[in-house]
């Protein structure tokens, strides 16, 4: 029997690689559609000979999207950006790109479309990111009404840019700062709250939605089993990196100068074609997102609809934060374990 074909836009990304591996393990042929197929080659061993293929495509280019989805049984769109800069604007990537993929999937006769949005997607949100995600969802629903939409909270895993960013800060800075609106010493001064969700759980839900028609037309919010404050997060990072940094809670106003400088530098980087996500400063939009936190509303179904018991961050994060320890620390632990 011929294997079914799933086309994964953004298959080489953080979440994409887990989706590709799980689809391949479930017996799907997987075609990875990304701009730079060389960067996706590391996924070739995820399948048998010929099971994983690659096609250069950009979601903003309808011709390449149509070629990518040709013959697809399922289409999964995992393309998104964190910075609203130049040609890779929120509008282009989250709205126009999402609509291009949904329309092409419909025309190609795909049975399933999975679209990745984000928790907090809301047409009336204060943040441009969340508004564009809501607009993208609407465009997807109108082109492909039976699409399954996922809204994950912040996703953690070995390649994440959340714990890893803090790990890097712990490595180089004597302080581990977090932002809060309240007195940082008060019980409620731990900063924004996040219901972090494990990348493997997100991928498992996506792969189930691809194969089980009961998920068609539904929207899910994906979050983990525990809500973490930003103080909890930096405490985990401090403990696991064994750096013993001073944790300090700062008012959000302290982050603003970095955001303004970052915006100016990022625009210059985009002008000369450098990747804008190399810069660590959050944008003002990201600061608003950070302030809002990312906790399930409880109004939509979540991981339980897939029978998934959420993976707890403390069981996975230590494995990849180890690399931010001082070399001597790991040596000491090895000696102690002998
Ligand atoms: N990570 C999180 O915590 C989180 C939380 C909530 C929602 N989400 C959403 O989940 C999705 C996946 O996130 P992620 O963290 O896995 O992203 P990621 O690591 O940045 O990966 C993005 C992927 O998209 C591809 N891509 C970028 N621009 C493209 C374009 N124009 N056309 C085709 N492919 C393109 C990239 O490959 P090339 O550069 O080679 O094209 C890469 O494979 C996004 O929609 C994001 O908004 C993520």
Short mmCIF file of C-alpha atoms and ligand atoms in Angstrom, two decimals:
data_model
loop_
_atom_site.label_atom_id
_atom_site.label_comp_id
_atom_site.label_asym_id
_atom_site.label_seq_id
_atom_site.Cartn_x
_atom_site.Cartn_y
_atom_site.Cartn_z
CA UNK A 1 0.00 0.00 0.00
CA UNK A 2 1.32 3.51 -0.82
CA UNK A 3 2.11 5.51 2.24
CA UNK A 4 0.12 8.69 2.80
CA UNK A 5 1.89 12.00 2.25
CA UNK A 6 2.10 14.78 4.82
CA UNK A 7 3.59 18.14 3.82
CA UNK A 8 5.10 20.07 6.71
CA UNK A 9 5.74 23.79 6.21
CA UNK A 10 8.39 24.74 8.77
CA UNK A 11 9.40 21.09 9.25
CA UNK A 12 13.01 22.02 10.10
CA UNK A 13 12.03 24.37 12.95
CA UNK A 14 11.94 23.72 16.67
CA UNK A 15 8.45 22.15 16.74
CA UNK A 16 8.62 20.95 13.12
CA UNK A 17 11.46 18.46 13.68
CA UNK A 18 9.43 16.66 16.39
CA UNK A 19 6.37 16.55 14.14
CA UNK A 20 8.41 15.20 11.21
CA UNK A 21 10.02 12.48 13.36
CA UNK A 22 6.68 11.38 14.83
CA UNK A 23 4.95 11.37 11.43
CA UNK A 24 7.78 9.27 9.96
CA UNK A 25 7.62 6.88 12.91
CA UNK A 26 3.87 6.54 12.31
CA UNK A 27 4.58 5.49 8.70
CA UNK A 28 3.82 8.71 6.80
CA UNK A 29 5.82 9.94 3.84
CA UNK A 30 6.89 13.42 4.84
CA UNK A 31 7.71 16.31 2.52
CA UNK A 32 9.40 19.18 4.33
CA UNK A 33 8.62 22.59 2.80
CA UNK A 34 11.03 25.30 3.93
CA UNK A 35 12.98 28.14 2.34
CA UNK A 36 16.36 26.54 2.97
CA UNK A 37 16.20 22.78 2.39
CA UNK A 38 19.92 22.35 3.27
CA UNK A 39 19.12 23.31 6.87
CA UNK A 40 16.50 20.53 6.97
CA UNK A 41 18.78 17.68 5.78
CA UNK A 42 19.49 16.60 9.36
CA UNK A 43 15.97 15.12 9.33
CA UNK A 44 16.71 12.66 6.54
CA UNK A 45 17.61 9.83 8.98
CA UNK A 46 14.19 10.23 10.64
CA UNK A 47 12.72 8.00 7.94
CA UNK A 48 13.54 5.05 5.70
CA UNK A 49 15.09 5.54 2.28
CA UNK A 50 12.90 8.00 0.35
CA UNK A 51 10.43 8.50 3.21
CA UNK A 52 11.51 12.09 3.92
CA UNK A 53 11.78 14.55 1.06
CA UNK A 54 12.44 18.27 0.82
CA UNK A 55 11.03 21.07 -1.29
CA UNK A 56 12.06 24.71 -1.30
CA UNK A 57 8.97 26.85 -0.68
CA UNK A 58 7.99 30.07 0.98
CA UNK A 59 4.50 30.48 2.42
CA UNK A 60 4.48 34.00 0.95
CA UNK A 61 4.94 32.64 -2.58
CA UNK A 62 1.68 30.96 -3.71
CA UNK A 63 3.34 29.22 -6.70
CA UNK A 64 5.89 27.44 -4.49
CA UNK A 65 3.16 26.59 -1.96
CA UNK A 66 1.00 25.00 -4.67
CA UNK A 67 3.97 22.90 -5.85
CA UNK A 68 4.77 21.85 -2.27
CA UNK A 69 1.25 20.58 -1.44
CA UNK A 70 0.78 18.66 -4.71
CA UNK A 71 -0.56 15.18 -3.88
CA UNK A 72 -0.71 15.82 -0.12
CA UNK A 73 -3.14 13.91 2.11
CA UNK A 74 -2.32 16.17 5.04
CA UNK A 75 -0.80 19.65 5.24
CA UNK A 76 0.72 21.09 8.40
CA UNK A 77 1.68 24.76 8.65
CA UNK A 78 4.17 25.54 11.40
CA UNK A 79 5.56 28.79 9.99
CA UNK A 80 5.64 31.77 12.31
CA UNK A 81 7.88 34.68 13.28
CA UNK A 82 8.53 36.53 16.53
CA UNK A 83 9.73 39.75 14.93
CA UNK A 84 7.60 42.01 12.75
CA UNK A 85 10.38 43.18 10.43
CA UNK A 86 10.59 43.93 6.70
CA UNK A 87 9.30 41.29 4.30
CA UNK A 88 8.90 38.80 7.16
CA UNK A 89 6.16 40.84 8.81
CA UNK A 90 3.45 39.32 11.03
CA UNK A 91 0.93 40.12 8.28
CA UNK A 92 2.99 38.38 5.57
CA UNK A 93 3.82 35.27 7.61
CA UNK A 94 0.82 34.76 9.91
CA UNK A 95 -1.99 36.02 7.68
CA UNK A 96 -1.09 36.02 3.97
CA UNK A 97 1.20 32.97 4.33
CA UNK A 98 -1.39 31.06 6.38
CA UNK A 99 -4.10 31.87 3.81
CA UNK A 100 -1.82 30.77 0.93
CA UNK A 101 -1.21 27.39 2.57
CA UNK A 102 -4.90 26.85 3.44
CA UNK A 103 -6.10 27.76 -0.06
CA UNK A 104 -3.47 25.56 -1.72
CA UNK A 105 -4.29 22.63 0.61
CA UNK A 106 -7.99 22.95 -0.32
CA UNK A 107 -7.27 23.12 -4.06
CA UNK A 108 -4.87 20.15 -3.82
CA UNK A 109 -7.64 18.09 -2.18
CA UNK A 110 -5.81 17.50 1.12
CA UNK A 111 -8.08 15.83 3.68
CA UNK A 112 -6.45 17.45 6.67
CA UNK A 113 -4.96 20.85 7.42
CA UNK A 114 -3.23 21.58 10.70
CA UNK A 115 -2.54 25.22 11.41
CA UNK A 116 -0.30 26.47 14.20
CA UNK A 117 -1.48 29.61 15.93
CA UNK A 118 -0.55 30.70 19.48
CA UNK A 119 -2.21 30.96 22.89
CA UNK A 120 -3.72 34.42 23.29
CA UNK A 121 -4.59 34.80 19.59
CA UNK A 122 -7.19 37.54 19.70
CA UNK A 123 -8.32 40.09 17.13
CA UNK A 124 -8.62 42.66 19.93
CA UNK A 125 -5.30 41.92 21.63
CA UNK A 126 -2.92 44.72 22.64
CA UNK A 127 -0.12 42.94 20.82
CA UNK A 128 0.37 42.91 17.05
CA UNK A 129 1.64 39.29 17.30
CA UNK A 130 -1.60 37.97 18.88
CA UNK A 131 -3.79 40.03 16.53
CA UNK A 132 -1.98 38.65 13.48
CA UNK A 133 -2.35 35.08 14.81
CA UNK A 134 -6.13 35.66 15.18
CA UNK A 135 -6.36 37.13 11.68
CA UNK A 136 -4.42 34.13 10.37
CA UNK A 137 -6.82 31.70 12.07
CA UNK A 138 -9.80 33.49 10.46
CA UNK A 139 -8.15 33.33 7.03
CA UNK A 140 -7.44 29.61 7.49
CA UNK A 141 -11.01 28.85 8.63
CA UNK A 142 -12.48 30.68 5.68
CA UNK A 143 -10.29 28.84 3.12
CA UNK A 144 -10.33 25.41 4.83
CA UNK A 145 -13.22 25.24 7.35
CA UNK A 146 -12.24 21.80 8.61
CA UNK A 147 -8.70 22.81 9.58
CA UNK A 148 -7.50 21.88 13.07
CA UNK A 149 -5.99 24.88 14.82
CA UNK A 150 -3.54 24.67 17.71
CA UNK A 151 -2.80 27.48 20.13
CA UNK A 152 0.16 26.45 22.26
CA UNK A 153 1.52 28.32 25.26
CA UNK A 154 5.30 28.82 25.32
CA UNK A 155 6.84 25.54 24.17
CA UNK A 156 9.88 24.05 25.93
CA UNK A 157 12.34 21.43 24.75
CA UNK A 158 16.06 21.00 23.99
CA UNK A 159 16.04 23.55 21.12
CA UNK A 160 13.68 26.10 22.72
CA UNK A 161 14.46 29.80 22.86
CA UNK A 162 12.98 30.23 26.36
CA UNK A 163 14.98 28.20 28.90
CA UNK A 164 18.01 28.26 26.59
CA UNK A 165 18.00 32.05 26.47
CA UNK A 166 17.95 32.21 30.27
CA UNK A 167 20.65 29.53 30.35
CA UNK A 168 22.83 31.79 28.23
CA UNK A 169 22.12 34.73 30.51
CA UNK A 170 23.06 32.60 33.54
CA UNK A 171 26.31 31.67 31.78
CA UNK A 172 27.46 35.23 31.13
CA UNK A 173 25.77 37.50 33.67
CA UNK A 174 26.15 37.75 37.46
CA UNK A 175 22.38 38.43 37.66
CA UNK A 176 19.31 36.53 36.51
CA UNK A 177 16.69 39.21 36.01
CA UNK A 178 12.94 38.79 35.57
CA UNK A 179 10.30 41.45 35.06
CA UNK A 180 7.37 42.08 37.36
CA UNK A 181 4.77 44.75 38.02
CA UNK A 182 4.58 44.07 41.74
CA UNK A 183 7.13 44.17 44.57
CA UNK A 184 9.40 41.23 43.58
CA UNK A 185 9.66 40.14 47.25
CA UNK A 186 5.89 39.85 47.64
CA UNK A 187 4.28 36.43 47.01
CA UNK A 188 2.54 37.85 43.94
CA UNK A 189 5.73 39.52 42.69
CA UNK A 190 6.98 36.55 40.68
CA UNK A 191 6.12 38.15 37.33
CA UNK A 192 3.97 36.83 34.51
CA UNK A 193 2.61 33.30 34.46
CA UNK A 194 3.20 30.66 31.82
CA UNK A 195 1.68 27.23 31.33
CA UNK A 196 4.73 25.85 29.53
CA UNK A 197 4.08 22.90 27.25
CA UNK A 198 6.57 20.24 26.13
CA UNK A 199 7.44 20.13 22.42
CA UNK A 200 7.02 16.34 22.29
CA UNK A 201 3.45 16.65 23.64
CA UNK A 202 2.63 19.33 21.05
CA UNK A 203 3.96 17.10 18.25
CA UNK A 204 2.00 14.09 19.54
CA UNK A 205 -1.23 16.14 19.51
CA UNK A 206 -0.53 17.36 15.97
CA UNK A 207 0.17 13.85 14.66
CA UNK A 208 -3.02 12.54 16.29
CA UNK A 209 -4.99 15.38 14.70
CA UNK A 210 -3.53 14.43 11.32
CA UNK A 211 -4.73 10.85 11.64
CA UNK A 212 -8.00 11.18 13.57
CA UNK A 213 -10.87 12.95 11.77
CA UNK A 214 -12.61 13.70 15.09
CA UNK A 215 -10.23 16.65 15.52
CA UNK A 216 -11.22 18.27 12.20
CA UNK A 217 -12.66 21.78 12.46
CA UNK A 218 -11.62 22.17 16.12
CA UNK A 219 -9.38 24.66 17.89
CA UNK A 220 -7.21 23.50 20.80
CA UNK A 221 -5.24 25.33 23.45
CA UNK A 222 -2.10 23.45 24.47
CA UNK A 223 -0.55 24.02 27.89
CA UNK A 224 1.28 21.92 30.45
CA UNK A 225 0.10 20.67 33.82
CA UNK A 226 1.66 23.46 35.88
CA UNK A 227 1.65 27.26 35.79
CA UNK A 228 5.12 28.82 36.30
CA UNK A 229 5.86 32.41 37.23
CA UNK A 230 8.92 34.03 35.69
CA UNK A 231 10.57 33.77 39.09
CA UNK A 232 9.95 29.98 39.04
CA UNK A 233 11.57 29.85 35.59
CA UNK A 234 14.74 31.70 36.59
CA UNK A 235 14.96 29.62 39.77
CA UNK A 236 14.91 26.43 37.67
CA UNK A 237 17.58 27.90 35.39
CA UNK A 238 19.73 28.94 38.35
CA UNK A 239 19.46 25.50 39.92
CA UNK A 240 20.09 23.48 36.75
CA UNK A 241 22.97 25.62 35.44
CA UNK A 242 24.50 25.51 38.96
CA UNK A 243 25.58 29.11 38.44
CA UNK A 244 24.15 30.45 41.70
CA UNK A 245 23.37 33.86 40.17
CA UNK A 246 21.60 36.64 42.02
CA UNK A 247 17.93 36.60 40.99
CA UNK A 248 16.47 40.09 40.72
CA UNK A 249 12.91 41.21 39.93
CA UNK A 250 12.81 44.44 37.90
CA UNK A 251 9.93 46.67 36.83
CA UNK A 252 9.12 46.38 33.11
CA UNK A 253 10.30 49.93 32.50
CA UNK A 254 13.89 48.64 32.79
CA UNK A 255 13.37 46.52 29.66
CA UNK A 256 12.20 49.42 27.49
CA UNK A 257 15.58 50.98 26.52
CA UNK A 258 16.79 47.54 25.31
CA UNK A 259 13.56 47.13 23.29
CA UNK A 260 13.98 50.50 21.54
CA UNK A 261 17.66 49.96 20.78
CA UNK A 262 16.82 46.40 19.62
CA UNK A 263 14.10 47.67 17.24
CA UNK A 264 16.50 50.13 15.60
CA UNK A 265 19.33 47.57 15.26
CA UNK A 266 16.92 44.90 13.98
CA UNK A 267 15.60 47.20 11.21
CA UNK A 268 19.20 47.84 10.13
CA UNK A 269 19.97 44.10 10.22
CA UNK A 270 16.89 43.36 8.09
CA UNK A 271 17.99 46.03 5.59
CA UNK A 272 21.35 44.34 5.04
CA UNK A 273 19.80 40.86 5.08
CA UNK A 274 21.06 39.61 8.47
CA UNK A 275 18.83 37.26 10.54
CA UNK A 276 17.00 39.50 13.01
CA UNK A 277 16.45 36.80 15.64
CA UNK A 278 20.16 36.84 16.53
CA UNK A 279 19.49 39.82 18.76
CA UNK A 280 18.57 39.05 22.36
CA UNK A 281 16.58 42.22 23.19
CA UNK A 282 12.80 41.66 23.18
CA UNK A 283 10.66 44.06 21.13
CA UNK A 284 8.05 46.30 22.75
CA UNK A 285 5.41 43.92 21.35
CA UNK A 286 7.18 40.96 22.96
CA UNK A 287 7.34 42.85 26.24
CA UNK A 288 3.55 43.23 26.11
CA UNK A 289 3.26 39.49 25.39
CA UNK A 290 5.60 38.71 28.27
CA UNK A 291 3.55 40.93 30.58
CA UNK A 292 0.31 39.20 29.55
CA UNK A 293 1.80 35.75 30.27
CA UNK A 294 0.46 32.62 28.60
CA UNK A 295 -2.02 30.55 30.60
CA UNK A 296 -4.87 28.42 29.21
CA UNK A 297 -8.27 30.15 29.19
CA UNK A 298 -10.04 26.86 29.92
CA UNK A 299 -12.59 27.72 27.22
CA UNK A 300 -11.18 25.32 24.65
CA UNK A 301 -10.12 21.66 24.78
CA UNK A 302 -6.44 20.85 25.28
CA UNK A 303 -3.99 17.96 25.61
CA UNK A 304 -6.58 15.88 27.49
CA UNK A 305 -8.60 15.62 24.25
CA UNK A 306 -5.65 13.60 22.89
CA UNK A 307 -5.20 11.51 26.02
CA UNK A 308 -1.81 13.16 26.63
CA UNK A 309 -0.54 13.50 30.20
CA UNK A 310 1.51 16.73 30.09
CA UNK A 311 5.27 16.34 30.50
CA UNK A 312 6.56 18.28 33.50
CA UNK A 313 9.28 20.84 32.70
CA UNK A 314 11.47 19.73 35.63
CA UNK A 315 11.81 16.24 34.12
CA UNK A 316 13.17 17.46 30.77
CA UNK A 317 14.78 20.87 31.25
CA UNK A 318 17.72 19.68 33.43
CA UNK A 319 18.95 17.52 30.53
CA UNK A 320 19.50 20.48 28.22
CA UNK A 321 20.38 23.21 30.71
CA UNK A 322 23.41 21.16 31.78
CA UNK A 323 25.40 22.64 28.92
CA UNK A 324 25.30 26.06 30.58
CA UNK A 325 27.11 24.81 33.68
CA UNK A 326 30.70 25.73 34.33
CA UNK A 327 32.93 22.92 32.99
CA UNK A 328 34.24 22.19 36.49
CA UNK A 329 30.69 21.57 37.77
CA UNK A 330 30.04 18.66 35.43
CA UNK A 331 33.52 17.31 36.21
CA UNK A 332 32.82 17.50 39.96
CA UNK A 333 29.50 15.66 39.48
CA UNK A 334 31.20 12.91 37.44
CA UNK A 335 33.88 12.46 40.08
CA UNK A 336 31.26 12.34 42.85
CA UNK A 337 29.31 9.68 40.93
CA UNK A 338 32.33 7.33 40.59
N1 LIG B 1 8.08 27.92 20.00
C1 LIG B 1 7.09 28.36 20.77
O1 LIG B 1 7.23 28.52 22.01
C2 LIG B 1 5.73 28.67 20.16
C3 LIG B 1 4.68 29.07 21.00
C4 LIG B 1 3.43 29.35 20.44
C5 LIG B 1 3.24 29.24 19.06
N2 LIG B 1 4.29 28.85 18.27
C6 LIG B 1 4.06 28.75 16.82
O2 LIG B 1 4.46 27.46 16.38
C7 LIG B 1 4.97 27.54 15.05
C8 LIG B 1 6.34 26.87 15.00
O3 LIG B 1 7.20 27.55 15.91
P1 LIG B 1 8.75 27.15 16.04
O4 LIG B 1 9.20 27.67 17.35
O5 LIG B 1 8.94 25.72 15.70
O6 LIG B 1 9.39 28.06 14.86
P2 LIG B 1 10.88 28.04 14.31
O7 LIG B 1 11.78 27.19 15.11
O8 LIG B 1 11.27 29.48 14.12
O9 LIG B 1 10.74 27.36 12.88
C9 LIG B 1 10.22 28.02 11.78
C10 LIG B 1 10.25 27.09 10.57
O10 LIG B 1 9.57 27.75 9.50
C11 LIG B 1 10.42 27.78 8.33
N3 LIG B 1 10.10 29.01 7.62
C12 LIG B 1 10.37 30.28 8.00
N4 LIG B 1 9.90 31.14 7.09
C13 LIG B 1 9.32 30.41 6.11
C14 LIG B 1 8.64 30.72 4.91
N5 LIG B 1 8.48 31.99 4.50
N6 LIG B 1 8.13 29.71 4.17
C15 LIG B 1 8.31 28.40 4.55
N7 LIG B 1 8.95 28.05 5.69
C16 LIG B 1 9.44 29.04 6.46
C17 LIG B 1 11.84 27.71 8.88
O11 LIG B 1 12.75 27.17 7.93
P3 LIG B 1 13.49 28.13 6.85
O12 LIG B 1 14.04 29.28 7.64
O13 LIG B 1 14.54 27.28 6.18
O14 LIG B 1 12.45 28.54 5.88
C18 LIG B 1 11.65 26.76 10.05
O15 LIG B 1 11.62 25.43 9.56
C19 LIG B 1 4.95 29.02 14.67
O16 LIG B 1 3.78 29.30 13.97
C20 LIG B 1 4.93 29.72 16.02
O17 LIG B 1 4.31 31.00 15.95
C21 LIG B 1 5.53 28.57 18.78
#
